[in-house]
Tab-separated table of C-alpha atoms and ligand atoms in Angstrom:
chain	number	residue	atom	x	y	z
A	30	MET	CA	114.641	112.963	124.990
A	31	GLU	CA	113.735	116.522	124.349
A	32	THR	CA	112.598	118.737	127.319
A	33	ILE	CA	109.585	120.437	128.204
A	34	LYS	CA	110.959	123.835	126.613
A	35	THR	CA	112.610	122.777	123.442
A	36	ILE	CA	109.328	121.214	123.052
A	37	VAL	CA	107.383	124.444	123.629
A	38	ALA	CA	109.414	126.162	121.711
A	39	GLY	CA	108.990	123.066	119.336
A	40	LYS	CA	107.917	125.161	116.247
A	41	ARG	CA	109.773	127.961	116.363
A	42	GLY	CA	112.652	125.119	116.463
A	43	ARG	CA	111.866	123.635	113.365
A	44	ARG	CA	111.391	126.308	111.640
A	45	ILE	CA	115.291	127.396	112.230
A	46	LEU	CA	116.293	123.684	111.592
A	47	LYS	CA	114.117	123.643	108.014
A	48	SER	CA	116.279	127.183	107.390
A	49	PHE	CA	119.404	125.713	108.506
A	50	ALA	CA	118.401	122.526	106.278
A	51	LEU	CA	117.533	124.629	103.428
A	52	LEU	CA	120.971	126.445	103.694
A	53	THR	CA	122.638	122.954	103.621
A	54	ALA	CA	121.072	121.547	100.932
A	55	SER	CA	121.916	125.120	98.815
A	56	LEU	CA	125.123	124.756	99.796
A	57	LEU	CA	125.679	121.353	99.205
A	58	MET	CA	124.024	121.729	95.181
A	59	LEU	CA	126.451	124.129	95.377
A	60	PHE	CA	129.840	122.209	96.365
A	61	ALA	CA	128.698	118.578	96.043
A	62	PRO	CA	130.470	116.749	92.861
A	63	TRP	CA	129.104	113.399	93.933
A	64	PRO	CA	125.667	112.215	92.492
A	65	LEU	CA	123.168	111.018	95.202
A	66	VAL	CA	122.199	107.625	95.610
A	67	ALA	CA	118.644	108.521	95.588
A	68	GLN	CA	119.211	109.647	91.818
A	69	SER	CA	117.964	107.426	89.129
A	70	PRO	CA	121.158	106.505	86.947
A	71	VAL	CA	118.868	106.265	84.210
A	72	ALA	CA	117.011	109.287	83.872
A	73	VAL	CA	114.826	108.509	80.564
A	74	ARG	CA	112.965	105.146	80.592
A	75	LEU	CA	110.339	103.271	78.410
A	76	VAL	CA	108.326	100.803	80.484
A	77	LYS	CA	106.008	98.700	77.773
A	78	ALA	CA	103.773	96.261	78.792
A	79	GLY	CA	100.597	93.967	77.553
A	80	ARG	CA	98.206	95.568	79.425
A	81	LEU	CA	98.135	98.762	81.873
A	82	LEU	CA	94.604	99.149	84.221
A	83	ASP	CA	93.621	101.994	85.313
A	84	VAL	CA	92.610	101.951	88.271
A	85	HIS	CA	90.427	104.846	88.457
A	86	THR	CA	88.150	103.829	85.512
A	87	GLY	CA	88.603	100.193	85.065
A	88	ASN	CA	89.753	100.090	81.658
A	89	VAL	CA	92.411	98.012	80.544
A	90	LEU	CA	94.983	100.011	77.956
A	91	SER	CA	96.586	97.464	75.747
A	92	PRO	CA	99.374	97.299	74.273
A	93	ALA	CA	100.943	100.055	77.014
A	94	ALA	CA	103.674	102.180	77.063
A	95	VAL	CA	104.842	104.029	79.588
A	96	LEU	CA	107.438	107.353	79.055
A	97	ILE	CA	109.390	107.541	82.512
A	98	GLU	CA	111.682	111.304	82.747
A	99	ASN	CA	113.993	111.506	85.967
A	100	GLY	CA	111.754	109.714	88.404
A	101	LYS	CA	108.413	111.114	87.271
A	102	ILE	CA	105.645	109.870	84.348
A	103	LYS	CA	105.769	111.660	81.461
A	104	GLU	CA	103.516	109.811	79.171
A	105	VAL	CA	101.152	107.233	79.045
A	106	GLY	CA	99.353	105.659	76.117
A	107	PRO	CA	99.711	102.811	73.127
A	108	PRO	CA	103.309	102.287	72.378
A	109	SER	CA	102.424	103.929	68.393
A	110	GLN	CA	101.698	107.050	70.450
A	111	VAL	CA	104.205	107.430	72.824
A	112	GLN	CA	107.067	105.890	71.067
A	113	PRO	CA	107.432	109.042	68.807
A	114	HIS	CA	108.693	110.997	71.832
A	115	VAL	CA	111.300	109.011	73.120
A	116	PRO	CA	114.481	110.165	73.202
A	117	ALA	CA	117.470	108.317	71.666
A	118	GLY	CA	119.183	107.003	74.332
A	119	ALA	CA	116.347	105.952	76.366
A	120	LYS	CA	116.464	102.903	78.142
A	121	THR	CA	113.399	100.146	77.599
A	122	VAL	CA	112.015	97.767	79.776
A	123	ASP	CA	109.899	95.305	77.797
A	124	LEU	CA	107.416	93.401	80.491
A	125	GLY	CA	106.072	91.387	77.666
A	126	SER	CA	102.099	90.378	78.199
A	127	ALA	CA	102.550	91.260	81.976
A	128	THR	CA	99.884	93.809	83.357
A	129	LEU	CA	100.866	97.231	84.343
A	130	LEU	CA	99.567	98.722	88.191
A	131	PRO	CA	100.605	102.001	90.353
A	132	GLY	CA	102.376	101.141	92.807
A	133	LEU	CA	100.670	99.798	95.706
A	134	ILE	CA	100.223	101.198	98.933
A	135	ASP	CA	99.695	99.968	102.649
A	136	SER	CA	98.075	102.618	103.893
A	137	HIS	CA	98.384	100.854	107.938
A	138	THR	CA	101.545	99.018	108.674
A	139	HIS	CA	104.121	98.927	111.171
A	140	LEU	CA	107.571	98.288	110.321
A	141	LEU	CA	109.231	98.264	113.213
A	142	LEU	CA	107.237	96.075	115.596
A	143	ASP	CA	107.573	91.991	115.006
A	144	VAL	CA	105.067	90.339	117.286
A	145	VAL	CA	105.608	86.750	117.947
A	146	ILE	CA	102.423	84.981	119.500
A	147	PRO	CA	103.586	83.841	122.918
A	148	PRO	CA	102.759	80.354	124.485
A	149	GLU	CA	99.099	79.356	125.222
A	150	ALA	CA	99.900	79.387	128.744
A	151	GLU	CA	101.378	82.939	128.767
A	152	SER	CA	98.181	83.969	126.827
A	153	SER	CA	95.570	82.341	129.215
A	154	ARG	CA	97.446	84.682	132.352
A	155	ARG	CA	97.225	88.006	130.530
A	156	TRP	CA	95.232	90.519	132.721
A	157	ASN	CA	95.605	93.173	130.260
A	158	GLY	CA	94.204	91.371	126.226
A	159	ASN	CA	95.856	94.511	125.002
A	160	PHE	CA	99.588	93.637	125.789
A	161	VAL	CA	101.386	90.865	124.656
A	162	PRO	CA	104.973	90.560	126.301
A	163	ASP	CA	106.333	90.700	122.798
A	164	LEU	CA	105.076	94.432	122.425
A	165	LEU	CA	107.116	95.383	125.864
A	166	LEU	CA	109.932	93.626	123.911
A	167	ALA	CA	109.431	95.740	121.119
A	168	ILE	CA	109.286	98.828	123.330
A	169	ALA	CA	112.263	98.115	125.510
A	170	GLU	CA	114.268	96.834	122.654
A	171	SER	CA	117.553	98.938	121.737
A	172	PRO	CA	115.862	101.293	119.094
A	173	SER	CA	119.216	101.135	116.858
A	174	LYS	CA	118.006	97.312	116.428
A	175	ARG	CA	114.586	98.270	116.215
A	176	VAL	CA	115.509	100.465	112.969
A	177	LEU	CA	117.576	98.041	111.863
A	178	PHE	CA	114.510	95.340	111.969
A	179	GLY	CA	112.533	98.549	110.267
A	180	ALA	CA	115.055	98.426	107.334
A	181	GLN	CA	114.494	95.088	106.307
A	182	MET	CA	110.932	95.198	106.706
A	183	ALA	CA	110.695	97.734	104.427
A	184	ARG	CA	112.761	96.649	101.974
A	185	GLU	CA	110.782	93.166	102.285
A	186	ASP	CA	107.694	95.532	101.414
A	187	LEU	CA	109.006	97.200	98.575
A	188	GLU	CA	109.727	94.095	97.120
A	189	SER	CA	106.775	92.647	97.252
A	190	GLY	CA	105.267	95.954	95.599
A	191	PHE	CA	104.437	98.352	98.066
A	192	THR	CA	105.918	101.638	96.712
A	193	THR	CA	104.129	103.788	99.749
A	194	VAL	CA	103.580	102.697	103.382
A	195	ARG	CA	102.072	104.293	106.258
A	196	ILE	CA	103.806	103.274	109.617
A	197	LEU	CA	101.000	104.220	112.070
A	198	GLY	CA	102.879	103.770	115.552
A	199	HIS	CA	105.172	101.059	117.690
A	200	SER	CA	108.483	102.501	116.313
A	201	GLY	CA	110.082	104.421	119.070
A	202	ILE	CA	110.626	108.036	119.173
A	203	ASP	CA	111.969	108.653	116.136
A	204	GLY	CA	112.297	105.171	114.385
A	205	ASP	CA	110.296	105.884	111.546
A	206	THR	CA	110.790	109.236	110.424
A	207	GLU	CA	114.590	108.463	110.285
A	208	LEU	CA	113.831	105.062	108.349
A	209	ARG	CA	111.459	107.851	106.194
A	210	ASP	CA	114.587	109.932	105.771
A	211	ALA	CA	117.268	106.765	105.296
A	212	ILE	CA	115.089	105.618	102.075
A	213	ASN	CA	114.445	109.164	101.100
A	214	ALA	CA	118.309	109.502	101.129
A	215	GLY	CA	118.979	106.508	99.074
A	216	ARG	CA	120.590	104.844	102.015
A	217	VAL	CA	118.659	101.774	102.624
A	218	PRO	CA	116.002	100.486	99.889
A	219	GLY	CA	112.143	100.621	100.814
A	220	PRO	CA	108.814	102.326	100.131
A	221	ARG	CA	107.873	105.896	100.606
A	222	ILE	CA	107.365	106.353	103.906
A	223	LEU	CA	104.580	108.850	105.750
A	224	ALA	CA	105.303	108.102	109.613
A	225	CYS	CA	103.380	109.535	112.571
A	226	GLY	CA	105.997	109.241	115.490
A	227	ARG	CA	104.558	108.198	118.820
A	228	LYS	CA	101.268	106.787	118.658
A	229	LEU	CA	98.908	108.922	120.953
A	230	ILE	CA	97.099	106.975	123.669
A	231	THR	CA	95.068	107.636	126.782
A	232	ARG	CA	96.128	106.231	130.690
A	233	GLY	CA	95.235	102.349	130.522
A	234	SER	CA	95.269	101.582	127.130
A	235	TYR	CA	98.848	99.711	126.655
A	236	VAL	CA	100.855	99.565	130.034
A	237	GLN	CA	98.329	99.943	132.791
A	238	SER	CA	99.754	96.496	134.077
A	239	LEU	CA	103.237	96.889	134.222
A	240	ASN	CA	105.190	97.872	137.493
A	241	PRO	CA	104.314	101.422	137.890
A	242	ALA	CA	107.501	102.341	138.864
A	243	LEU	CA	108.665	101.709	135.324
A	244	ALA	CA	105.511	102.227	133.108
A	245	ASP	CA	106.254	105.885	132.765
A	246	ALA	CA	109.765	105.549	131.505
A	247	ILE	CA	108.346	102.650	128.787
A	248	LEU	CA	105.967	104.647	128.266
A	249	GLU	CA	107.521	107.418	126.771
A	250	GLN	CA	109.671	105.527	124.565
A	251	GLU	CA	106.370	104.395	121.896
A	252	PHE	CA	103.672	106.679	122.916
A	253	LEU	CA	102.501	110.052	123.986
A	254	LEU	CA	99.873	110.257	126.743
A	255	ILE	CA	96.686	112.521	126.153
A	256	ASP	CA	95.612	113.661	129.565
A	257	GLY	CA	93.012	116.785	128.810
A	258	ALA	CA	93.086	118.913	126.420
A	259	ASP	CA	96.150	121.036	126.723
A	260	ARG	CA	98.301	117.861	127.449
A	261	ALA	CA	96.555	116.078	123.327
A	262	ARG	CA	97.718	119.560	121.625
A	263	GLU	CA	101.473	118.832	123.769
A	264	ALA	CA	101.551	115.527	122.221
A	265	VAL	CA	101.015	116.836	118.988
A	266	ARG	CA	103.450	119.532	118.816
A	267	ARG	CA	106.211	116.910	120.154
A	268	ASN	CA	105.592	114.601	117.244
A	269	GLU	CA	105.781	117.688	114.397
A	270	PHE	CA	109.265	118.589	116.310
A	271	GLN	CA	110.173	115.329	114.880
A	272	ASN	CA	108.816	115.978	111.497
A	273	VAL	CA	105.833	113.316	111.199
A	274	ASP	CA	103.725	113.345	108.369
A	275	VAL	CA	100.569	112.187	110.032
A	276	ILE	CA	98.966	112.105	113.817
A	277	LYS	CA	98.008	108.540	114.808
A	278	VAL	CA	95.522	108.457	117.850
A	279	ALA	CA	94.305	104.801	119.805
A	280	ALA	CA	91.027	106.164	120.915
A	281	ASP	CA	89.124	104.310	123.882
A	282	GLU	CA	86.181	105.248	125.475
A	283	ASN	CA	88.183	107.268	127.763
A	284	LEU	CA	88.767	109.494	125.365
A	285	THR	CA	86.882	112.777	125.540
A	286	LEU	CA	85.579	114.536	122.378
A	287	ALA	CA	87.176	117.532	123.869
A	288	GLU	CA	90.769	115.884	124.187
A	289	LEU	CA	90.430	114.658	120.574
A	290	ALA	CA	89.305	118.068	118.886
A	291	ALA	CA	92.145	119.332	120.552
A	292	VAL	CA	94.594	116.885	118.352
A	293	VAL	CA	92.686	117.627	115.552
A	294	GLU	CA	92.569	121.392	115.616
A	295	GLU	CA	96.654	121.265	116.373
A	296	ALA	CA	97.120	118.435	113.558
A	297	HIS	CA	95.268	120.569	111.026
A	298	ARG	CA	96.887	123.395	111.699
A	299	GLU	CA	99.806	122.263	110.695
A	300	HIS	CA	98.231	120.313	107.837
A	301	LEU	CA	98.981	116.849	109.167
A	302	LYS	CA	96.258	114.164	108.864
A	303	VAL	CA	94.660	112.727	111.742
A	304	ALA	CA	94.438	108.827	111.813
A	305	VAL	CA	92.478	107.271	114.712
A	306	HIS	CA	92.263	103.844	115.906
A	307	ALA	CA	88.867	103.291	116.933
A	308	ILE	CA	87.045	99.765	117.094
A	309	ASP	CA	84.117	100.036	119.715
A	310	LYS	CA	80.704	102.535	118.573
A	311	THR	CA	81.916	104.671	121.197
A	312	SER	CA	85.294	105.647	119.956
A	313	ILE	CA	84.170	106.043	116.495
A	314	GLN	CA	81.534	108.477	117.496
A	315	THR	CA	84.075	110.749	119.061
A	316	ALA	CA	86.431	110.354	116.242
A	317	ILE	CA	83.855	111.510	113.932
A	318	ASP	CA	82.699	114.373	116.074
A	319	ALA	CA	85.977	115.518	116.262
A	320	GLY	CA	86.401	115.344	112.775
A	321	VAL	CA	89.160	113.169	112.532
A	322	ASP	CA	90.505	112.048	108.426
A	323	SER	CA	90.319	108.535	108.955
A	324	ILE	CA	88.736	105.678	111.491
A	325	GLU	CA	91.345	102.760	111.701
A	326	HIS	CA	89.337	99.418	111.505
A	327	GLY	CA	86.153	100.946	112.715
A	328	ASN	CA	84.965	97.187	113.567
A	329	GLU	CA	81.590	98.141	115.275
A	330	VAL	CA	80.750	100.792	113.209
A	331	THR	CA	77.153	101.009	112.996
A	332	ASP	CA	75.029	101.954	109.215
A	333	GLU	CA	74.353	105.281	110.904
A	334	GLN	CA	77.968	106.418	111.794
A	335	LEU	CA	78.689	105.330	108.345
A	336	ARG	CA	76.363	107.597	106.534
A	337	GLN	CA	77.864	110.301	108.760
A	338	MET	CA	81.514	109.429	107.911
A	339	ARG	CA	80.358	109.542	104.419
A	340	ASP	CA	78.623	113.405	104.919
A	341	LYS	CA	81.928	114.503	106.247
A	342	GLY	CA	84.317	112.617	104.239
A	343	ILE	CA	86.109	110.620	106.540
A	344	PHE	CA	87.756	107.686	105.465
A	345	LEU	CA	87.351	104.280	106.737
A	346	ASP	CA	90.823	102.297	106.629
A	347	LEU	CA	89.833	98.599	106.634
A	348	THR	CA	92.337	96.234	108.156
A	349	PRO	CA	91.371	92.790	106.602
A	350	THR	CA	93.397	90.841	109.468
A	351	SER	CA	90.753	88.208	110.157
A	352	TYR	CA	91.115	86.199	107.125
A	353	GLY	CA	92.582	82.597	105.976
A	354	GLY	CA	92.853	81.642	109.594
A	355	PHE	CA	95.689	84.635	109.936
A	356	PHE	CA	95.592	84.222	113.760
A	357	THR	CA	95.593	80.316	113.970
A	358	LYS	CA	98.535	80.591	111.394
A	359	ILE	CA	100.917	82.481	113.345
A	360	ARG	CA	100.292	81.191	116.211
A	361	GLU	CA	100.512	77.343	114.583
A	362	GLY	CA	104.169	78.653	112.997
A	363	THR	CA	106.007	79.540	116.711
A	364	ILE	CA	104.058	77.363	119.726
A	365	VAL	CA	102.541	74.267	120.053
A	366	MET	CA	98.527	74.631	120.806
A	367	SER	CA	96.329	72.001	122.847
A	368	PRO	CA	93.472	71.029	120.644
A	369	GLU	CA	91.183	72.926	122.759
A	370	ASN	CA	93.072	75.817	122.068
A	371	GLN	CA	93.234	75.329	118.083
A	372	ALA	CA	89.452	74.712	117.682
A	373	GLU	CA	89.008	78.221	120.052
A	374	ARG	CA	91.290	79.800	117.355
A	375	ILE	CA	89.364	78.629	114.499
A	376	LYS	CA	86.230	79.145	115.583
A	377	ALA	CA	87.212	82.763	116.701
A	378	ASP	CA	88.907	83.461	113.044
A	379	GLU	CA	85.889	82.107	111.327
A	380	GLN	CA	83.615	84.660	113.547
A	381	GLY	CA	85.949	87.417	113.027
A	382	ARG	CA	85.730	86.445	109.178
A	383	GLN	CA	81.895	86.181	109.441
A	384	ARG	CA	81.539	90.221	111.197
A	385	TYR	CA	84.219	91.618	108.603
A	386	ASP	CA	82.187	90.374	105.801
A	387	LYS	CA	79.447	91.846	107.423
A	388	LEU	CA	81.674	95.399	107.534
A	389	VAL	CA	82.715	95.003	104.424
A	390	GLN	CA	79.308	94.675	102.619
A	391	ARG	CA	77.945	97.406	104.764
A	392	VAL	CA	80.649	99.482	103.804
A	393	LEU	CA	80.154	98.939	100.079
A	394	LYS	CA	76.801	99.993	100.747
A	395	SER	CA	76.997	103.253	102.292
A	396	GLY	CA	78.872	105.183	100.069
A	397	VAL	CA	81.830	106.106	102.711
A	398	LYS	CA	85.219	106.315	100.798
A	399	PHE	CA	87.255	103.534	101.876
A	400	ALA	CA	90.953	102.673	101.865
A	401	ALA	CA	93.023	99.230	103.147
A	402	GLY	CA	95.817	98.637	105.140
A	403	SER	CA	97.808	95.085	106.395
A	404	ASP	CA	97.877	96.171	109.844
A	405	MET	CA	100.873	93.821	109.692
A	406	CYS	CA	103.239	93.503	112.851
A	407	TRP	CA	103.275	89.735	113.236
A	408	PHE	CA	106.013	87.625	112.851
A	409	TYR	CA	104.341	84.968	110.053
A	410	PRO	CA	106.429	81.974	109.756
A	411	GLY	CA	107.777	81.593	105.778
A	412	LYS	CA	106.376	84.308	104.497
A	413	THR	CA	108.394	87.647	104.588
A	414	ARG	CA	106.725	90.745	105.545
A	415	GLY	CA	105.638	91.508	102.127
A	416	GLN	CA	104.376	88.611	101.147
A	417	ALA	CA	102.028	88.320	104.607
A	418	SER	CA	100.939	92.237	103.877
A	419	ALA	CA	100.102	91.223	100.433
A	420	SER	CA	98.168	87.995	101.509
A	421	ARG	CA	95.772	90.750	103.508
A	422	PHE	CA	94.086	92.401	100.375
A	423	PRO	CA	92.561	89.467	98.303
A	424	LYS	CA	90.396	88.663	101.554
A	425	LEU	CA	88.460	91.510	100.827
A	426	HIS	CA	87.249	90.073	97.573
A	427	GLU	CA	86.332	86.914	99.376
A	428	ALA	CA	84.002	89.843	101.540
A	429	GLY	CA	82.348	90.440	98.580
A	430	MET	CA	84.400	93.896	97.380
A	431	PRO	CA	84.682	93.905	93.314
A	432	THR	CA	88.178	93.498	92.327
A	433	ILE	CA	88.537	97.099	91.040
A	434	ASP	CA	87.456	97.993	94.535
A	435	VAL	CA	89.940	95.876	96.176
A	436	LEU	CA	92.827	97.528	93.757
A	437	ARG	CA	91.427	100.968	94.635
A	438	ALA	CA	91.442	100.747	98.444
A	439	ILE	CA	95.592	100.205	97.845
A	440	THR	CA	95.945	103.038	95.266
A	441	THR	CA	93.816	106.094	94.267
A	442	ASN	CA	91.465	105.445	97.160
A	443	ALA	CA	94.774	105.002	99.841
A	444	ALA	CA	96.624	108.073	98.090
A	445	GLU	CA	93.675	110.553	98.636
A	446	MET	CA	93.117	109.085	102.039
A	447	LEU	CA	96.672	109.972	102.937
A	448	GLY	CA	96.729	113.291	101.093
A	449	TRP	CA	99.049	112.266	98.476
A	450	GLN	CA	97.037	111.820	95.225
A	451	ASP	CA	98.819	114.486	93.489
A	452	ARG	CA	102.086	112.000	93.701
A	453	ILE	CA	101.038	108.649	93.913
A	454	GLY	CA	98.151	106.063	93.210
A	455	ALA	CA	97.645	105.833	89.572
A	456	ILE	CA	99.919	106.029	86.419
A	457	GLU	CA	98.921	109.562	85.221
A	458	PRO	CA	101.457	111.963	84.139
A	459	GLY	CA	103.268	113.824	87.039
A	460	LYS	CA	103.075	111.021	89.371
A	461	PHE	CA	106.476	109.228	90.491
A	462	ALA	CA	106.831	106.756	88.317
A	463	ASP	CA	105.989	104.029	90.930
A	464	LEU	CA	104.775	100.841	89.224
A	465	VAL	CA	104.389	97.032	89.797
A	466	ALA	CA	103.529	94.381	87.366
A	467	VAL	CA	101.875	91.118	87.882
A	468	SER	CA	101.225	88.369	85.017
A	469	GLY	CA	97.741	87.474	84.762
A	470	ASP	CA	94.304	89.947	85.080
A	471	PRO	CA	94.409	91.001	88.849
A	472	LEU	CA	90.628	91.916	87.686
A	473	ALA	CA	90.074	88.137	87.030
A	474	ASP	CA	92.359	86.780	89.846
A	475	ILE	CA	92.780	89.568	93.007
A	476	THR	CA	95.360	87.194	94.462
A	477	GLU	CA	97.737	88.164	91.553
A	478	LEU	CA	98.669	90.775	93.880
A	479	GLU	CA	100.557	88.462	95.804
A	480	ARG	CA	102.220	87.645	93.215
A	481	VAL	CA	103.726	90.912	92.187
A	482	ARG	CA	106.508	90.372	89.250
A	483	PHE	CA	108.018	93.923	88.834
A	484	VAL	CA	108.175	96.678	91.076
A	485	MET	CA	109.337	100.121	90.108
A	486	LYS	CA	109.974	102.856	92.315
A	487	ASP	CA	110.896	106.375	91.469
A	488	GLY	CA	111.494	105.212	87.639
A	489	GLN	CA	114.195	102.800	89.077
A	490	VAL	CA	113.856	99.220	88.463
A	491	ILE	CA	113.441	96.996	92.265
A	492	ARG	CA	112.635	93.843	90.612
A	493	ASN	CA	112.321	92.086	87.556
A	494	ASP	CA	111.455	88.593	87.295
A	495	LEU	CA	109.584	89.155	83.601
A	496	ALA	CA	113.031	90.339	82.127
A	497	ALA	CA	113.083	87.140	79.923
A	498	HIS	CA	111.021	88.887	77.508
B	514	LIG	ZN1	97.591	98.907	113.814
């Protein structure tokens, strides 16, 4: 754990570290004889498929070919047009009649967290609704164990077609940034990761019912406390020291505008976006007024607030967790529920779904920019983490969202929200060769997203169940 002195010198320290890293990298390039694992063994590939969906326009190219060079997309078009530019020796992947889509982006997830819902009796005795025992266990567990768990979740996400994810908290001090770097170095398979480091919170939002003698130490492992504007700035700097990609704040009614504005100012100075968890109207308003980049969840947002968000260009990141009896299902697999509890759960799920349906429809009407994230952090019996995450997005269609907008929410829109629209989110020349394919037509049946059959990241085939063609 860094001392205050190193934190104050954080920026300078980072610059020194960066120059050191650059020097090391140049030396390695001069002398290293070994190939980096992350590099594709095949530099040029041609991917052919029956259909390719341009998510920007909604148009389908059929048939389609994508020429890939050194992990990036070089050309997209009909095979007859692309073929003449394919160099001899290039490897061809023929996906038959499948539909190609850009690699999927889950813009709100928690790969280092695995919440197992506690038994009914324990849940009902909880004083603080926020803090489930397993969240405490996750924090108290060995950071090494957590990051290894995260590596498994990362692989499972990638196999389900998520080639980029944004981890928004619950990773310990540096679990998410280390996992990101290990994936980028080719040590473990996984999606591109945007990591936020520790979540910024106000006192009382997560650990208030813990033993006060231990609470601060536990808090320090998982969160950074915002307590006044100066401390808010310092919290951002401490995350910057860990080389985070984004700042995550959990807003509640205790968070002041001055505190959040300080966070935004400090983060934007370092070109980091600020993602704010906000559920109630007051927190949402504080986030809008502070000029944050995205509001996560946003359940109680008013039409007037949606209008303000639209005018300011603030994204709403929808997290459709309350669909398909999700919270009942994750309980059923791990605990025995009384009939009363089960009935209550089913009712709560249904009410949650109805409320979220209305939200999705108001969001579509308002013209606000939106993306979507799974918010997945739960143990889901019988599903991998990737499968559980992928099961969330088709639900937006059930809520009234056209299928093309569901696809945009996890490709083009998400890329823009993350500030990576020049790298990911579409099958276009110059972007990373992150592609997925499904057998059917996702515009006609959005649940195809749950049956991704082919995954490519960086021009490397991760999975191909269509190989028979
Ligand atoms: Zn979350």
